[in-house]
Short mmCIF file of C-alpha atoms in Angstrom, two decimals:
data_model
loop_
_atom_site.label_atom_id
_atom_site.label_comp_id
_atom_site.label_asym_id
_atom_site.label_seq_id
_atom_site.Cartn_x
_atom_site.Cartn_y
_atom_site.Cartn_z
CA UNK A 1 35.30 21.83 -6.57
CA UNK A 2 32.32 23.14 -5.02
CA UNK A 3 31.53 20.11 -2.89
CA UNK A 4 35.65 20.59 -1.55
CA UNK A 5 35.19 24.36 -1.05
CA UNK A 6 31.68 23.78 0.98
CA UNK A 7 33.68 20.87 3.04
CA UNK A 8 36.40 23.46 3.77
CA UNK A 9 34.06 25.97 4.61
CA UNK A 10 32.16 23.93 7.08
CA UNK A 11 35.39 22.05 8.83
CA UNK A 12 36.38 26.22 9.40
CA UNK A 13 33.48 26.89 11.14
CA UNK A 14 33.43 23.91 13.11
CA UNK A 15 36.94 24.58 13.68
CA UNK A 16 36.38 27.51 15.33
CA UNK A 17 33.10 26.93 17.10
CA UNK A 18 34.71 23.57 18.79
CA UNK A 19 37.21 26.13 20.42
CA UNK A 20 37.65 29.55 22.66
CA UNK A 21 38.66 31.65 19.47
CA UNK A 22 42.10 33.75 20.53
CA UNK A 23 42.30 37.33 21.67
CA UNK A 24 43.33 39.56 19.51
CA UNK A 25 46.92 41.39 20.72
CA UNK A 26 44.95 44.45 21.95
CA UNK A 27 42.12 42.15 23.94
CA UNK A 28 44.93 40.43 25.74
CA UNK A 29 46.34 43.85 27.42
CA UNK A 30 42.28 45.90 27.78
CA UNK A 31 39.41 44.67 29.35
CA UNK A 32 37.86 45.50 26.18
CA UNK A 33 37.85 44.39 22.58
CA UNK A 34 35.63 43.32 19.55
CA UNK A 35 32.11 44.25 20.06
CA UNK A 36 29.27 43.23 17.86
CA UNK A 37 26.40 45.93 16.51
CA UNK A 38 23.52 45.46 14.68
CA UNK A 39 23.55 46.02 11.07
CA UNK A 40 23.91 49.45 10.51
CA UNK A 41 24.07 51.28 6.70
CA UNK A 42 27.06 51.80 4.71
CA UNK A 43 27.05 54.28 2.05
CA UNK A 44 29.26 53.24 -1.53
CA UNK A 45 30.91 55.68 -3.54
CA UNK A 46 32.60 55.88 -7.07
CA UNK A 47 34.39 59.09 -6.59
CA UNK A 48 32.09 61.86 -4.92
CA UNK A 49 28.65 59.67 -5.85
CA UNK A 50 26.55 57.43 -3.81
CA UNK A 51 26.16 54.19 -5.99
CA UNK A 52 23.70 51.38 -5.41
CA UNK A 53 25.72 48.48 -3.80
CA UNK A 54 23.65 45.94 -5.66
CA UNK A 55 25.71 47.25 -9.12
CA UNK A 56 28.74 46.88 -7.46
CA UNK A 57 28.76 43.58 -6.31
CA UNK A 58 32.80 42.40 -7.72
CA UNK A 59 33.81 45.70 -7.13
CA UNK A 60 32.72 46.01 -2.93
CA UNK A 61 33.64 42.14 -2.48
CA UNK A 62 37.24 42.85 -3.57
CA UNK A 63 37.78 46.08 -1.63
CA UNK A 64 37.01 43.70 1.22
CA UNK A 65 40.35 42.58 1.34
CA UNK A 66 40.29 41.57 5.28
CA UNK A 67 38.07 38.44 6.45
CA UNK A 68 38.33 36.93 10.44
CA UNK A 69 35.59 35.53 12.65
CA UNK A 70 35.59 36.89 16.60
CA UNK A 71 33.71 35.67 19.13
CA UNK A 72 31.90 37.92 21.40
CA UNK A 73 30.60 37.47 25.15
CA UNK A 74 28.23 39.73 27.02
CA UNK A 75 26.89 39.25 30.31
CA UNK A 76 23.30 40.57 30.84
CA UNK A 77 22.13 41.77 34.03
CA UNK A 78 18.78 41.57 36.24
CA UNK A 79 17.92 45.32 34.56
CA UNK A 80 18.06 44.06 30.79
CA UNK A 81 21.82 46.16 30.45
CA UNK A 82 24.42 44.09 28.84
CA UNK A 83 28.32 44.38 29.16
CA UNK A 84 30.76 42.92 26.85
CA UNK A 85 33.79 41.64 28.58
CA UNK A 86 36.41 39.13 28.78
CA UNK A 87 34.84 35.95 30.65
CA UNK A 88 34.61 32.71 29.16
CA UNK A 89 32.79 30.83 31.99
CA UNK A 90 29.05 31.34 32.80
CA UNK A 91 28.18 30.66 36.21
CA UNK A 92 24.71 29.55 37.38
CA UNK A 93 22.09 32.04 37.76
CA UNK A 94 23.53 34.11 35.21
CA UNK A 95 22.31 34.88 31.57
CA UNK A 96 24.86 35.56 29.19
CA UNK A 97 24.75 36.20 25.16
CA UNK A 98 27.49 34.57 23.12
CA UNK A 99 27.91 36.18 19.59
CA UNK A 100 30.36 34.17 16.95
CA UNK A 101 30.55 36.54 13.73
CA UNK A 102 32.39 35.52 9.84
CA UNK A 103 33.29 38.68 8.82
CA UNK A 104 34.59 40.41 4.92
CA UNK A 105 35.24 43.78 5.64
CA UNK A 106 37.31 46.72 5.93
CA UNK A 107 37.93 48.90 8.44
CA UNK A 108 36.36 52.48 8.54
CA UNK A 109 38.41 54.94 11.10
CA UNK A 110 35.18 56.34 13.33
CA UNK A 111 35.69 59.81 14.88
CA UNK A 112 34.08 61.27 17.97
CA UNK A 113 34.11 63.24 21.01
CA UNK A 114 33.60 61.74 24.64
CA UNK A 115 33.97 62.81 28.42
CA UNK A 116 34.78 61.12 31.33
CA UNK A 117 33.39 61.82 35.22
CA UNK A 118 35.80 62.40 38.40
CA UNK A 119 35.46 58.07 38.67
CA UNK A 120 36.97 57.99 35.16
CA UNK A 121 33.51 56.80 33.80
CA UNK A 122 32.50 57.43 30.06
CA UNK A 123 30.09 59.34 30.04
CA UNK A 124 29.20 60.88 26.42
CA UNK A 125 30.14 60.31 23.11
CA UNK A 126 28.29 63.32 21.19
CA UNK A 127 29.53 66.55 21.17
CA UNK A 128 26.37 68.28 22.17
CA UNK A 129 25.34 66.41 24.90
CA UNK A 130 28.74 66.96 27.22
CA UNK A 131 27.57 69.58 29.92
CA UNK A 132 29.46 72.73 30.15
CA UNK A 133 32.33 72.43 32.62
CA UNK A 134 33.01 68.95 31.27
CA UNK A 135 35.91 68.48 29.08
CA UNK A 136 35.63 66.81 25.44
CA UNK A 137 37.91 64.12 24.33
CA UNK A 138 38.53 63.60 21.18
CA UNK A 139 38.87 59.71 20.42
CA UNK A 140 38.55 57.52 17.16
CA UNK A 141 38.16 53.58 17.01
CA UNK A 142 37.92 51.09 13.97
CA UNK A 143 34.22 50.10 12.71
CA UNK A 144 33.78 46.97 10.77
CA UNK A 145 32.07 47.85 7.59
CA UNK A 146 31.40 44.99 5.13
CA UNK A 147 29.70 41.61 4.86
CA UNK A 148 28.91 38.63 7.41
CA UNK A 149 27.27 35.72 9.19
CA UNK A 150 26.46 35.94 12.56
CA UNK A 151 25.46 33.10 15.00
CA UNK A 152 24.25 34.38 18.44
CA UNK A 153 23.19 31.90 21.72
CA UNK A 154 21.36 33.65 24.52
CA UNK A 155 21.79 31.19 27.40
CA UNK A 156 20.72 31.47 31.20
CA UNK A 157 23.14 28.89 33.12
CA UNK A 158 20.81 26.81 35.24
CA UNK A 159 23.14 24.70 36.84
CA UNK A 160 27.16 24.49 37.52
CA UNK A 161 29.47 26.62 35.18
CA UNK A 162 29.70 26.58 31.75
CA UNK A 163 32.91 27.01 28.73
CA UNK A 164 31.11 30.08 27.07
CA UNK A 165 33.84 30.09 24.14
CA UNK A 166 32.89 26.39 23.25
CA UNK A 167 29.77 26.45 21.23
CA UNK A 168 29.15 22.93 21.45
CA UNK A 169 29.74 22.50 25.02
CA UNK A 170 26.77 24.96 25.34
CA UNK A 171 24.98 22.66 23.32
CA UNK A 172 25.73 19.98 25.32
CA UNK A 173 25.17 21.88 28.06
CA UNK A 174 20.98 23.02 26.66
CA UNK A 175 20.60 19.12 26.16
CA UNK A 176 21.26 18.00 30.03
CA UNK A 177 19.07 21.20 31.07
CA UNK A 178 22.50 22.72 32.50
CA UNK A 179 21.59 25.70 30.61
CA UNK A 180 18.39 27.32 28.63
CA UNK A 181 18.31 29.78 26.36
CA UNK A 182 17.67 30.29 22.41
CA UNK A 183 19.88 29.97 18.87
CA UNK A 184 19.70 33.11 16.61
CA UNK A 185 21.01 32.79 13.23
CA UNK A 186 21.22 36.03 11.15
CA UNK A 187 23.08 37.20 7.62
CA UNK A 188 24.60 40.67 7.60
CA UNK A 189 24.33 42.47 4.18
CA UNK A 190 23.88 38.90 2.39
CA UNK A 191 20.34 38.51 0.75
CA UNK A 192 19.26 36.57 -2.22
CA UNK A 193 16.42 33.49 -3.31
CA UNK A 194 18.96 30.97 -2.75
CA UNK A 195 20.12 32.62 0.93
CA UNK A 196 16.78 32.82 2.54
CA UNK A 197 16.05 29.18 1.64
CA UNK A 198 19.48 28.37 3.74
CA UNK A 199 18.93 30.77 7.27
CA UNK A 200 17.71 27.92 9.57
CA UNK A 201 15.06 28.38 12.14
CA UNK A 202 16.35 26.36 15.12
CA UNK A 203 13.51 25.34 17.97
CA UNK A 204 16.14 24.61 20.86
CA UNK A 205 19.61 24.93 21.70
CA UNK A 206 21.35 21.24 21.05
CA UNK A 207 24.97 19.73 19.39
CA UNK A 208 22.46 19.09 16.29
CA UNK A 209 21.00 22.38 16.10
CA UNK A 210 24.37 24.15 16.34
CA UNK A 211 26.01 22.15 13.66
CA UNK A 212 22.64 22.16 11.47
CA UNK A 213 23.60 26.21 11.79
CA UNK A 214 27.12 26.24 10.87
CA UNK A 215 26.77 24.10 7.84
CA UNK A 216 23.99 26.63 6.86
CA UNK A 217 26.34 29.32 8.00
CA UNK A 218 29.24 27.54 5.70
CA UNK A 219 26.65 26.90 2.63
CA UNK A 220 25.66 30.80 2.55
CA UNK A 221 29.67 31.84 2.70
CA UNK A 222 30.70 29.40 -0.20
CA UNK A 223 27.67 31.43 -2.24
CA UNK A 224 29.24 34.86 -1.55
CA UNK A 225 30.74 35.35 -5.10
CA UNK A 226 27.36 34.41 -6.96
CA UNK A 227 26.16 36.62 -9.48
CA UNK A 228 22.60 36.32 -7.96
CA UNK A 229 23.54 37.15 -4.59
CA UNK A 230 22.81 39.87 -3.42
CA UNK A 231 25.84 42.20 -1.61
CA UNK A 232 24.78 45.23 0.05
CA UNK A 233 27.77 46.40 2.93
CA UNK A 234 27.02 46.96 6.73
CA UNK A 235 28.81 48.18 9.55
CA UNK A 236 28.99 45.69 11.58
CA UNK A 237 31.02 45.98 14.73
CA UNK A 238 34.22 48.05 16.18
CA UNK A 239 36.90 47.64 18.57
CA UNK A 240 36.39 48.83 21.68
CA UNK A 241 38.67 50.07 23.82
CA UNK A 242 37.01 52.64 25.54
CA UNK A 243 34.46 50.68 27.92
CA UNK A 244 31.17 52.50 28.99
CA UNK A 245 28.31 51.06 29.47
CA UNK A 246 24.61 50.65 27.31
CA UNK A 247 24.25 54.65 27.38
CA UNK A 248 27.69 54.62 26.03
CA UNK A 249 26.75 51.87 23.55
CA UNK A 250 23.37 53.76 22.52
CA UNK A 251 24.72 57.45 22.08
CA UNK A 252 27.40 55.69 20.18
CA UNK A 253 25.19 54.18 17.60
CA UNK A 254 23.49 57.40 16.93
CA UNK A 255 26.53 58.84 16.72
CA UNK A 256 27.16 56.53 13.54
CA UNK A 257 23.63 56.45 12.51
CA UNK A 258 24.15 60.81 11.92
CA UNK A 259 27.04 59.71 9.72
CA UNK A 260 27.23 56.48 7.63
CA UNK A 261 30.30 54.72 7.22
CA UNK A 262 31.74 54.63 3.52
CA UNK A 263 33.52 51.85 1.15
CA UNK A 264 34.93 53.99 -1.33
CA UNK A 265 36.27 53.20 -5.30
#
């Protein structure tokens, strides 16, 4: 049964990589959608306590009743800023960072306050940075909060365009020097002996390399529900449909970072 659930697991992942994953209803109608963060800290309560996550570990993975893998696209421009967005072709001379994340999670309603400038620009998302004369809006947007795997290709397209959505046309793409770039693969809130044998270390963007990270990838998600694992909740995206730029980004992380999100029993 294990061997089955692995294959599964693995045929899912290739599934999905082998393909432009679809918009979600709201990403077809905004220029905006799922964006990626790095792990941030989740705080787990039993009432009004704070509980260590690692004593919990049936208890968090069944209030993460909501499981989906998005795929991500930012394009990153000669200054080091990054903007996620909706294109799915790379064009030559650009650098672009794909993310593809498995998530378990719920979904924790974030509140905040933000401004916008005569251009309709964001411009703040913490109350006490909005200048006087400015007027506060209040807005609120869905964080991720749970467990995942996250596989992330930094490319710069060297030559013709490129299917960013396809994973394996990218590494197609790395092995006939069409595009350069590196192969990231990274756990979120998933630690253990056995996991940290299975994270891969690629050298190079190639098909093999990809595929030698999904099954890894697949391997470490068919381990979830061991005992020995080790479960400890992250927030781990949101859905954006603000906009705003890497000052929006930033403010907003400290924003969450004053405040952690919260699984609750």
């Amino acid at each position: 049964m294990k061997n089955l659930f692995l294959i599964i697991c693995t045929v899912s992942f290739l599934y999905s990589c082998n393909s432009t994953l679809p918009a979600t209803s709201g990403e077809k109608v905004v220029a905006y959608g799922y964006q990626p963060l790095d792990p941030l800290p989740v705080d787990v309560k039993v009432g009004a306590s704070i509980v260590d996550p690692l004593s919990k570990h049936n208890e968090i993975l069944n209030a993460l009743g909501d499981e989906t893998m998005r795929l991500a696209i930012r394009e990153i421009d000669g200054s080091g800023g990054a903007t996620y967005g909706p294109a799915k072709i790379g064009y030559k001379g650009h650098s672009y960072e794909v993310i593809m994340d498995y998530m378990k999670f719920q979904t924790y309603p974030k509140l905040f306050r933000y401004s916008k400038n005569n251009d309709d620009v964001l411009l703040f998302d913490l109350v006490e940075n909005i200048p006087a004369g400015v007027t506060a809006i209040n807005g609120s947007t869905p964080l991720y909060v749970g467990i995942g795997l996250r596989l992330t290709v930094n490319i710069t397209v060297n030559e013709g365009s490129i299917d960013l959505g396809n994973l394996f046309a990218l590494g197609i793409a790395a092995q006939a020097k069409k595009v350069s770039g590196s192969l990231v693969v990274q756990s979120l809130g998933i630690s253990g002996d056995k996991i940290t044998g299975l994270i891969p270390m690629p050298s190079e963007i190639s098909p093999t390399s990809i595929q030698n990270a999904i099954m890894a990838l697949a391997t470490i998600k068919s381990k979830i529900y061991d005992t020995d694992t080790k479960i400890t909740p992250r927030t781990i995206g949101f859905y954006n449909s603000l906009g705003g730029g890497k000052n929006f980004l930033n403010s907003f992380i400290n924003n969450c970072l004053k405040g952690n999100a919260i699984i609750q029993f």
